[in-house]
Each structure stands twice: as C-alpha cells, then as structure tokens.
Tab-separated table of C-alpha atoms in Angstrom:
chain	number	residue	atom	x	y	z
A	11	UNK	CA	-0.332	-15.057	-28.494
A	12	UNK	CA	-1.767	-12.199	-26.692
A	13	UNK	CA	-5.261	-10.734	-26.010
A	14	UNK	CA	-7.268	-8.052	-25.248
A	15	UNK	CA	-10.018	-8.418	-22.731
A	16	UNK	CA	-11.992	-4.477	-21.761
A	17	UNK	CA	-12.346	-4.673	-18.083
A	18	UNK	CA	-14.860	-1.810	-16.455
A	19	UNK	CA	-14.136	-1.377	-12.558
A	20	UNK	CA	-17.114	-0.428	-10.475
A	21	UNK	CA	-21.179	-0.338	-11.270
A	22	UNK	CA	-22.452	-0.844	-14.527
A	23	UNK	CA	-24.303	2.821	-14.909
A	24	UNK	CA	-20.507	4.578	-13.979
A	25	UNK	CA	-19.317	6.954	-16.712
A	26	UNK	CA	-15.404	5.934	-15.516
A	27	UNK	CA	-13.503	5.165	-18.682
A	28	UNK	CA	-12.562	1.282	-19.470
A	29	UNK	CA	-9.400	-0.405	-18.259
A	30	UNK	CA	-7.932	-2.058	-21.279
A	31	UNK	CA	-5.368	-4.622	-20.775
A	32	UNK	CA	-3.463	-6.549	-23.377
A	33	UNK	CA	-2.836	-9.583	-21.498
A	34	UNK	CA	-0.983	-13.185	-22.453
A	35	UNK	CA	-2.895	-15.989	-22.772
A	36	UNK	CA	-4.108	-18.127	-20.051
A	37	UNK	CA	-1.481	-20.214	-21.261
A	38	UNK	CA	1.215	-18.271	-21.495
A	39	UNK	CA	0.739	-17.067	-18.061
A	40	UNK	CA	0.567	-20.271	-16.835
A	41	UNK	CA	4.405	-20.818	-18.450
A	42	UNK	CA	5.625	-17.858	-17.721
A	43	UNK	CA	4.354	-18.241	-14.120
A	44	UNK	CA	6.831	-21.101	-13.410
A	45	UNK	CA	9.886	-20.292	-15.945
A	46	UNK	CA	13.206	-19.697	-13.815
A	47	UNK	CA	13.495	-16.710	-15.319
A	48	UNK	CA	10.499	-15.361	-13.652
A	49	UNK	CA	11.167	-16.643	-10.269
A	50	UNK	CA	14.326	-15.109	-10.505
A	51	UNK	CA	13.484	-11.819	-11.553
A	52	UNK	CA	10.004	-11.259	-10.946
A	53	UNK	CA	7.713	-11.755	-7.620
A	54	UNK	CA	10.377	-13.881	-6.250
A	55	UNK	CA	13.141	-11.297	-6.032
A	56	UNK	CA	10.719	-9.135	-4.107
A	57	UNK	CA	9.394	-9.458	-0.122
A	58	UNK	CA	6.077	-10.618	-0.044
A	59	UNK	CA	4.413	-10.655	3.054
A	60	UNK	CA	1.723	-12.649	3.068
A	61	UNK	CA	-1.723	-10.558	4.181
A	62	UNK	CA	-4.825	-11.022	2.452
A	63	UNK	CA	-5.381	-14.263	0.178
A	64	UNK	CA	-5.116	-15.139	-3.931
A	65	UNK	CA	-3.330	-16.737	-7.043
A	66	UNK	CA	-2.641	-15.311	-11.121
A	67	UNK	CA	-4.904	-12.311	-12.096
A	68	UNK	CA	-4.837	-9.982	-15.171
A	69	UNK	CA	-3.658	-6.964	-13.067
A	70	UNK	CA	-0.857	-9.259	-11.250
A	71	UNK	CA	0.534	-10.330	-15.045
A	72	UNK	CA	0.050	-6.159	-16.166
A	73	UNK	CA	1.577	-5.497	-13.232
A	74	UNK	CA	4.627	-7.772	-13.677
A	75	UNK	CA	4.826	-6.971	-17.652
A	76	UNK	CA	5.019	-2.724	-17.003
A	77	UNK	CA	6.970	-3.064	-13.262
A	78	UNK	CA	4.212	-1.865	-11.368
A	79	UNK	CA	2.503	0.326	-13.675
A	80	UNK	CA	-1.012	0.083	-14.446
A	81	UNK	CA	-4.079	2.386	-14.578
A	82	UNK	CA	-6.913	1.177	-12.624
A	83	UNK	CA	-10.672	2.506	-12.072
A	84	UNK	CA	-13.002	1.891	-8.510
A	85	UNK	CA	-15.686	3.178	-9.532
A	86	UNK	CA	-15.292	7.009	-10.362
A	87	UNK	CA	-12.064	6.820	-8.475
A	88	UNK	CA	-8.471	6.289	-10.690
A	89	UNK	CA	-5.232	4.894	-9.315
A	90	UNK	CA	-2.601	3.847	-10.260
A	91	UNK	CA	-0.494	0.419	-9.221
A	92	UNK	CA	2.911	0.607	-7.425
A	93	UNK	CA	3.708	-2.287	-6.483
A	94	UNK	CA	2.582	-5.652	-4.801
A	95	UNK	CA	2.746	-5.908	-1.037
A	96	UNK	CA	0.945	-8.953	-0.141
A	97	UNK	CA	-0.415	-12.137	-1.589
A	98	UNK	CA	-2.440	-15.096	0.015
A	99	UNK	CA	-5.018	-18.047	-1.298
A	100	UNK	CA	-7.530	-16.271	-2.877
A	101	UNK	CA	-6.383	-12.244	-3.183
A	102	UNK	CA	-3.819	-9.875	-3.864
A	103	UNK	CA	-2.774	-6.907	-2.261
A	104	UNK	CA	-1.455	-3.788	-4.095
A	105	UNK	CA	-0.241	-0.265	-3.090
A	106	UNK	CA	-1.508	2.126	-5.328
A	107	UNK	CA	-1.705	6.064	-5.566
A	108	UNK	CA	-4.826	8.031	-6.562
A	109	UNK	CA	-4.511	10.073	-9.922
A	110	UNK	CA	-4.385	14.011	-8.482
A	111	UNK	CA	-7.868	15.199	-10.227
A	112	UNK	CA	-9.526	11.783	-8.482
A	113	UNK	CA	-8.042	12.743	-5.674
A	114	UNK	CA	-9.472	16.263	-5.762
A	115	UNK	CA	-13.141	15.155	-5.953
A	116	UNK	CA	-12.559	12.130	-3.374
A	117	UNK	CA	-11.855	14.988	-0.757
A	118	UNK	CA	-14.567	16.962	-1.745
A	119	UNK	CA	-17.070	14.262	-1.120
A	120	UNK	CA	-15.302	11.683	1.414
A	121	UNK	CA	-13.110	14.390	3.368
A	122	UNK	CA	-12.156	11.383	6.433
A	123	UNK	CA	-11.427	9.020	3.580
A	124	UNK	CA	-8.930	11.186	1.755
A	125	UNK	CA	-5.132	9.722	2.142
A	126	UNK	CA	-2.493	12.737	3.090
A	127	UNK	CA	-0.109	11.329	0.010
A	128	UNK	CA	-3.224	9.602	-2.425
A	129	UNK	CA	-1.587	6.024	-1.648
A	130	UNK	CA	-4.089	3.369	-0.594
A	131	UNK	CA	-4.125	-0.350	0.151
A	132	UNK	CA	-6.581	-2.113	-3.096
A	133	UNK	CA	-7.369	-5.757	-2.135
A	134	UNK	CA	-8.386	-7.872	-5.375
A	135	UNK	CA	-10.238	-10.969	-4.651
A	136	UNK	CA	-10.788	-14.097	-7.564
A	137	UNK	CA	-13.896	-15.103	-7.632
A	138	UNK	CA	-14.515	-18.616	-8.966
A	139	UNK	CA	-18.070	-19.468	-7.743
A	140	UNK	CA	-21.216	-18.111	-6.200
A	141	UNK	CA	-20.291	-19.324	-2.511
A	142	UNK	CA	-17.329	-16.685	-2.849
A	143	UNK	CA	-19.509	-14.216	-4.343
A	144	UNK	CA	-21.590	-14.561	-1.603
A	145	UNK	CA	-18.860	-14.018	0.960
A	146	UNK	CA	-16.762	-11.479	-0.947
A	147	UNK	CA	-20.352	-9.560	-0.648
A	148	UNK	CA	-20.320	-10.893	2.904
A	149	UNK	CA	-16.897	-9.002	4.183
A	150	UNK	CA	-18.380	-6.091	1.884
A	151	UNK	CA	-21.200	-5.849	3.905
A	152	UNK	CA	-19.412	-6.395	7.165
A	153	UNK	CA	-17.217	-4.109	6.385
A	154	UNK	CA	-18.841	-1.068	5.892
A	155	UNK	CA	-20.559	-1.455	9.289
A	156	UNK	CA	-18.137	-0.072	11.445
A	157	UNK	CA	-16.319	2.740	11.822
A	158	UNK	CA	-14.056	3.161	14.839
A	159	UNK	CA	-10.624	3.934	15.109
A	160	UNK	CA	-9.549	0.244	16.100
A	161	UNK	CA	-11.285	-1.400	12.933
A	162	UNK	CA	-9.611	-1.035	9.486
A	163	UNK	CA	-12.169	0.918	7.282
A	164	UNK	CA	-13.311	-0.216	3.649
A	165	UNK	CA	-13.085	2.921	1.868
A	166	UNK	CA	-14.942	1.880	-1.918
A	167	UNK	CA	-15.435	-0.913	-3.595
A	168	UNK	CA	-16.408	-2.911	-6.858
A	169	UNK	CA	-17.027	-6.267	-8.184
A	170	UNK	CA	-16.899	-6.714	-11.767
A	171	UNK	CA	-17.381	-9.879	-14.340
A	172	UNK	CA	-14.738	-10.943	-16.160
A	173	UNK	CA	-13.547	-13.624	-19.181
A	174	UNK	CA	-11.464	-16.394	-17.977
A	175	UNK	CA	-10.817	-19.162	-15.740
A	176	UNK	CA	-13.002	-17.271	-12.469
A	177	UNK	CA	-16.450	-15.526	-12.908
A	178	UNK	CA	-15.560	-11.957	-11.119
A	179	UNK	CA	-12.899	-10.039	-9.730
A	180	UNK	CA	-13.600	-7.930	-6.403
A	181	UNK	CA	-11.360	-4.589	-5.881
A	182	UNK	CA	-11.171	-3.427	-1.870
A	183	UNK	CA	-9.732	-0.319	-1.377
A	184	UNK	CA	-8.416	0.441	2.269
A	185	UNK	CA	-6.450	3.159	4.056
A	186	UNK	CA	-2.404	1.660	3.832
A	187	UNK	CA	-0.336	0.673	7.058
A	188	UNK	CA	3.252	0.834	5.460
A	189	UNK	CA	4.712	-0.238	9.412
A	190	UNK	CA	2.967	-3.996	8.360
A	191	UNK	CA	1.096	-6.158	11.124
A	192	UNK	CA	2.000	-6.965	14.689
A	193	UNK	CA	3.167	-10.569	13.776
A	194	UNK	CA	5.871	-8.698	10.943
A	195	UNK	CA	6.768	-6.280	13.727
A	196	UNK	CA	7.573	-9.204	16.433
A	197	UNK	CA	9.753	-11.438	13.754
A	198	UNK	CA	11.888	-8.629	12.985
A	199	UNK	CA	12.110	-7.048	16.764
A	200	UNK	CA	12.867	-10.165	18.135
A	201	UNK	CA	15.736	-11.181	15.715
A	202	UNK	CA	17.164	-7.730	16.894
A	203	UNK	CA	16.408	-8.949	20.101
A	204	UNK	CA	14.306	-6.139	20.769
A	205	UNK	CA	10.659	-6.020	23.149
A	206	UNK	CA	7.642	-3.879	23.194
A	207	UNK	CA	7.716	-1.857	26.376
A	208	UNK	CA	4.871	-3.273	29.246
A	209	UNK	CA	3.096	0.388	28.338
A	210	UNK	CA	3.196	-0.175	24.652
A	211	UNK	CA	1.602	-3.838	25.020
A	212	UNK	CA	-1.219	-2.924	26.932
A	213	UNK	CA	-1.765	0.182	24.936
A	214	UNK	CA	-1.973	-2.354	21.750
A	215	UNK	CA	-4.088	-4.272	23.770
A	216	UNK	CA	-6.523	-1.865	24.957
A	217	UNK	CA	-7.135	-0.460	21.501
A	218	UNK	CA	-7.803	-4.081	20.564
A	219	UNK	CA	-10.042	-4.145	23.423
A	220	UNK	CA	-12.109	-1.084	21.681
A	221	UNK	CA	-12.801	-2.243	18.988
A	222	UNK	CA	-14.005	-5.204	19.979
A	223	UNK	CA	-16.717	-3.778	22.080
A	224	UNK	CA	-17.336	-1.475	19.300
A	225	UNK	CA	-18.338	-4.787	17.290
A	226	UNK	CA	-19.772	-6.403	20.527
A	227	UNK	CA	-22.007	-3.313	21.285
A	228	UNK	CA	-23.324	-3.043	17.385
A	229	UNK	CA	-27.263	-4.127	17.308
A	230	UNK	CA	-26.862	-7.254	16.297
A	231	UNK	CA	-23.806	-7.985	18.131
A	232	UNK	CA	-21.022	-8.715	15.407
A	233	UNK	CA	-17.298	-11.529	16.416
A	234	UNK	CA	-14.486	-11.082	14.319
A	235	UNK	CA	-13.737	-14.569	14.261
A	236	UNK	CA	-9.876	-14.158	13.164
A	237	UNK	CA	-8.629	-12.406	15.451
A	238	UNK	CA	-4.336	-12.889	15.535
A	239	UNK	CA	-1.202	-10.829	15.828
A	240	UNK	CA	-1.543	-11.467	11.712
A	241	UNK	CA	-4.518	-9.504	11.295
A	242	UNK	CA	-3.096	-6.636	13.187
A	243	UNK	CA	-1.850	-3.339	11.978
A	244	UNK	CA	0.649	-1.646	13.638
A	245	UNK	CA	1.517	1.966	13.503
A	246	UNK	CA	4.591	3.754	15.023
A	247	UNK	CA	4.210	7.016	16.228
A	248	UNK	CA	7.708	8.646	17.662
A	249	UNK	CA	7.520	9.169	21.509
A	250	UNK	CA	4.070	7.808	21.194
A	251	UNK	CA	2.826	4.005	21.928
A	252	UNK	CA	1.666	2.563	18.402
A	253	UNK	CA	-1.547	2.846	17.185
A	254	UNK	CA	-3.293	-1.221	16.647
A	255	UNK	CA	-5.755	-1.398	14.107
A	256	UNK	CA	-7.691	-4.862	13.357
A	257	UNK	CA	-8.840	-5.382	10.188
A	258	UNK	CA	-9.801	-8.244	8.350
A	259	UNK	CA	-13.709	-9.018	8.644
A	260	UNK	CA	-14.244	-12.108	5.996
A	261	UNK	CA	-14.908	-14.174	8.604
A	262	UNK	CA	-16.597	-11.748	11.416
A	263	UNK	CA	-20.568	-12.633	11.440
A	264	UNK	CA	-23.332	-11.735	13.720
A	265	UNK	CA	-22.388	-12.952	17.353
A	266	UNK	CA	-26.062	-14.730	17.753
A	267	UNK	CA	-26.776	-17.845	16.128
A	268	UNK	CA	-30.030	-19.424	16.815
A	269	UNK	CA	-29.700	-22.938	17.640
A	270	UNK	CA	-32.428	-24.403	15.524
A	271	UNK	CA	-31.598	-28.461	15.410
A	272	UNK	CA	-28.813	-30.518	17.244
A	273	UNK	CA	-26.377	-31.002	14.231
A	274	UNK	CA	-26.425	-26.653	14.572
A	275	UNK	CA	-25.512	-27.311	18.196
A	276	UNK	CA	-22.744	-29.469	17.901
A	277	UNK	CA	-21.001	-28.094	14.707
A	278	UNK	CA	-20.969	-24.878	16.893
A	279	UNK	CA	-19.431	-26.565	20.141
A	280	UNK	CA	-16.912	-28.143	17.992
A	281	UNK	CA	-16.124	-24.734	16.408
A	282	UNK	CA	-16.201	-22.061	19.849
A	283	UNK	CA	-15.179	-24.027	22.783
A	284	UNK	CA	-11.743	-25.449	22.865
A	285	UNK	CA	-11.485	-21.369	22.005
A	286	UNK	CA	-13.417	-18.929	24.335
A	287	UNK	CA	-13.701	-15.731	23.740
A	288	UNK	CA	-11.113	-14.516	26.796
A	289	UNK	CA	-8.409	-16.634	25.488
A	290	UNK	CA	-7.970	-14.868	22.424
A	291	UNK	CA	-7.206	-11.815	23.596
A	292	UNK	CA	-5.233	-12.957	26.308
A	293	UNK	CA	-3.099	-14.717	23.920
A	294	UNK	CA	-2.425	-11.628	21.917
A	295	UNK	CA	-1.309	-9.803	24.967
A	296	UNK	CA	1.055	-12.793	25.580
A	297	UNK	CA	2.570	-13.339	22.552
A	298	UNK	CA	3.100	-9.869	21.831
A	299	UNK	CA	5.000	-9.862	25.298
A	300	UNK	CA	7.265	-12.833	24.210
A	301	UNK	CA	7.096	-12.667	20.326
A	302	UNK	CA	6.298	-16.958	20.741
A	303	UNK	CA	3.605	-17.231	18.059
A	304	UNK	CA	2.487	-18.899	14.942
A	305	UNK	CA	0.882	-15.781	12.238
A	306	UNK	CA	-1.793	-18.509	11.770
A	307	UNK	CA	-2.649	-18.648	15.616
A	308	UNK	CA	-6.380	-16.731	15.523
A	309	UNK	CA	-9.671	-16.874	17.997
C-alpha cells in the first residue's frame, strides 16, 4: 500500500512549491529495507562512506525508488538529488545540484555561496524528540557563526514537521568536498603505500591551526569538541599542498562554562582532562604522518 504525505521544505510564509512524495508504507519500508534483494542491489552495492549520522527517511526510500532522482525545496532554493554519499546514526548525506533558474537568483543574492557547477552537499537530520530539536537548532546556530576559510560553511537551511515515526526532518545544505576527509584520504594512500609530504602535513596542520583560533578568538570563545582526521575535508590542488577544511560543529559549544556546583566540576574533569586541548592537534599531525588512526579518534 502506498501513500502520499505533502512535505514543504523551508519556513512556513515561503511561496516555494510543495514536495510531493508517494512513499511506501512505514511498513513496507521496513521490509523492503532488509529483503536480499535490496541489499544486493540497492545502498549496499554502492560505497558509503560514513560522514554525518542517520537511519530510513522519505527522501532516502524516493531516492532509492527513482535512482537518485528527486526534486527537493530549501527554502526558495530547488535541487535536485544525485545520489547518496554518506550515512551515519542520525542523518544522511546527499549530493545534489541546484535547478539553473535557482541557481540564477542564489548568485544574485549570495554571490560567495554560489557553487561553480550548482552541486552542493544537503545534510538531512531525523528528528525524533525535542532534545534533538534543540541540538539540530544548536549546530544551526553554531554554524552560521563563522566564516573562515578553515571552517566548513552552512550555506541555508530548514526544518520542517513531518507524519511518521520522528517529529521533523532538518535539511543542511553545505559547499561539497568530492576529494572526501583526511581519514578516507590516509586508508586509501596508505594501501598504495603512499605518504603526505612533511610540507603538505604541516600545511594541513596549520590551516587546522586557523581555524581554530578563528573559533578561539570569537567573543565568546567557541571548542569544536570533535575534532579528528574524520571530520576533515581534504582538497587537492595540483602542484599545490591541499586545502583542510573542518567542519562538523554539533558538538562545538562556547569554550567557558561556569562552574556553578561540584557535580558541574567533576562531570567536566571527567570529560576534558585525560584530553587537553594540545593533544588533539598534535595527534592529527601524527597520524596524518603515519596514517595509524581510528576515524572515531576525536579531541
């Protein structure tokens, strides 16, 4: 049996057209989810490299059902969906490519936010209770705060409600690294047996360094929190040390915490110091030196 369910991206008072999907059933997702058949043919016979976090959405099953197809609206902004290029616990992460006309007027008002080809990185977050409303809105917030070439930029963004077995759906839309993280660079380099220069490390690791301080400097003082070869984007550049962009800011909060009782004190001891602040980046330089890390190693 199958469904419809109208599904408006962005604020309520946007004149964008409706999304309608005709989805399957909760239930027939569900079966269809863990049939052979789709294992064999579907998201298992493609490279998935895990990113950003989530589990079964409507846009995952449209996506599956038209083989990457799918209109989608952010707000007054229209893309469509390529493909899937990353999956976690709680989000998925899609490649998609703005509609020309969208395009047009995203120039006109956003010139620095315009992609060259109109193909973007959209983030889509489940949202199955107010605590991850509250921290989807969180990274949201978080996000927009900084803007230096080191940090990974949130472009737009929605939240909308939706029917079904989670409250609301959150849509992310970032600029696209298609060269992957530092930890996907370092698997495949080292199985070719191959080595970042000395010059290319420490350029990775000042521009790491840069970004940082840009968060450090901001008034309050904001910590990424997460910071691991993971959550770093690489860029190669021909002749040219790679560019390092960290993104990521879910769990980056303000860097000064009032102490107010001793439960506060400890439960922040217990948190920060078998990890300070040094060691982190001293164990990216490392590992991306000897490629010897986990991809859930972080600060």
């Amino acid at each position: 049996m199958r469904i419809k369910r109208q599904v408006e991206f962005g604020k309520a008072q946007s004149r964008s057209p409706p999304l309608v999907l005709d989805l399957p059933s909760p239930t027939e997702l569900e079966r269809r989810r863990h049939s052979p058949s789709r294992r064999l043919a579907g998201a298992g016979a493609r490279r998935v490299v895990p990113r950003m976090g989530c589990s079964m959405s409507g846009l995952n099953a449209l996506y599956d059902a038209a083989n990457g197809g799918g209109d989608v609206w952010i707000n007054e902004r229209h893309f469509r969906v390529l493909r899937q290029i990353g999956e976690g616990g709680f989000a998925f992460v899609y490649l998609v490519k703005e509609h020309q006309a969208s395009a047009d007027a995203a120039r006109g008002r956003h010139p620095s936010h315009a992609s060259e080809d109109g193909t973007y990185a959209m983030k889509k977050v489940l949202i199955q209770s107010k605590e991850q409303l509250d921290l989807v809105k969180e990274e949201i917030r978080v996000s927009s705060l900084f803007n230096h070439p080191s940090l990974l930029p949130l472009l737009d963004h929605a939240i909308i409600s939706v029917k079904g077995d989670w409250n609301n759906e959150a849509y992310l839309l970032f600029p696209v690294y298609m060269d992957g993280t530092l930890f996907d660079n370092a698997k495949v380099m080292q199985s070719r047996k191959e080595f970042y220069s000395t010059i290319d490390v420490l350029r990775i690791f000042q521009q790491l360094c840069e970004g940082l301080k840009h968060m450090h400097s901001f008034d309050p003082p904001y910590a990424h929190n997460d910071v691991k070869p993971g959550n770093v984007l690489v860029t190669h550049r021909k002749g040219q040390a790679p560019l390092a962009t960290l993104m990521d800011f879910g769990s980056a909060r303000p860097a000064r915490k009032e102490i107010r009782s001793r439960s506060e004190a400890l439960t922040l001891q217990v948190r920060f110091s078998p990890w300070p602040f040094i060691r982190y980046l001293l164990l990216i330089l490392y590992q991306s030196i000897d490629f010897q890390f986990s991809p859930n190693q972080s600060e």
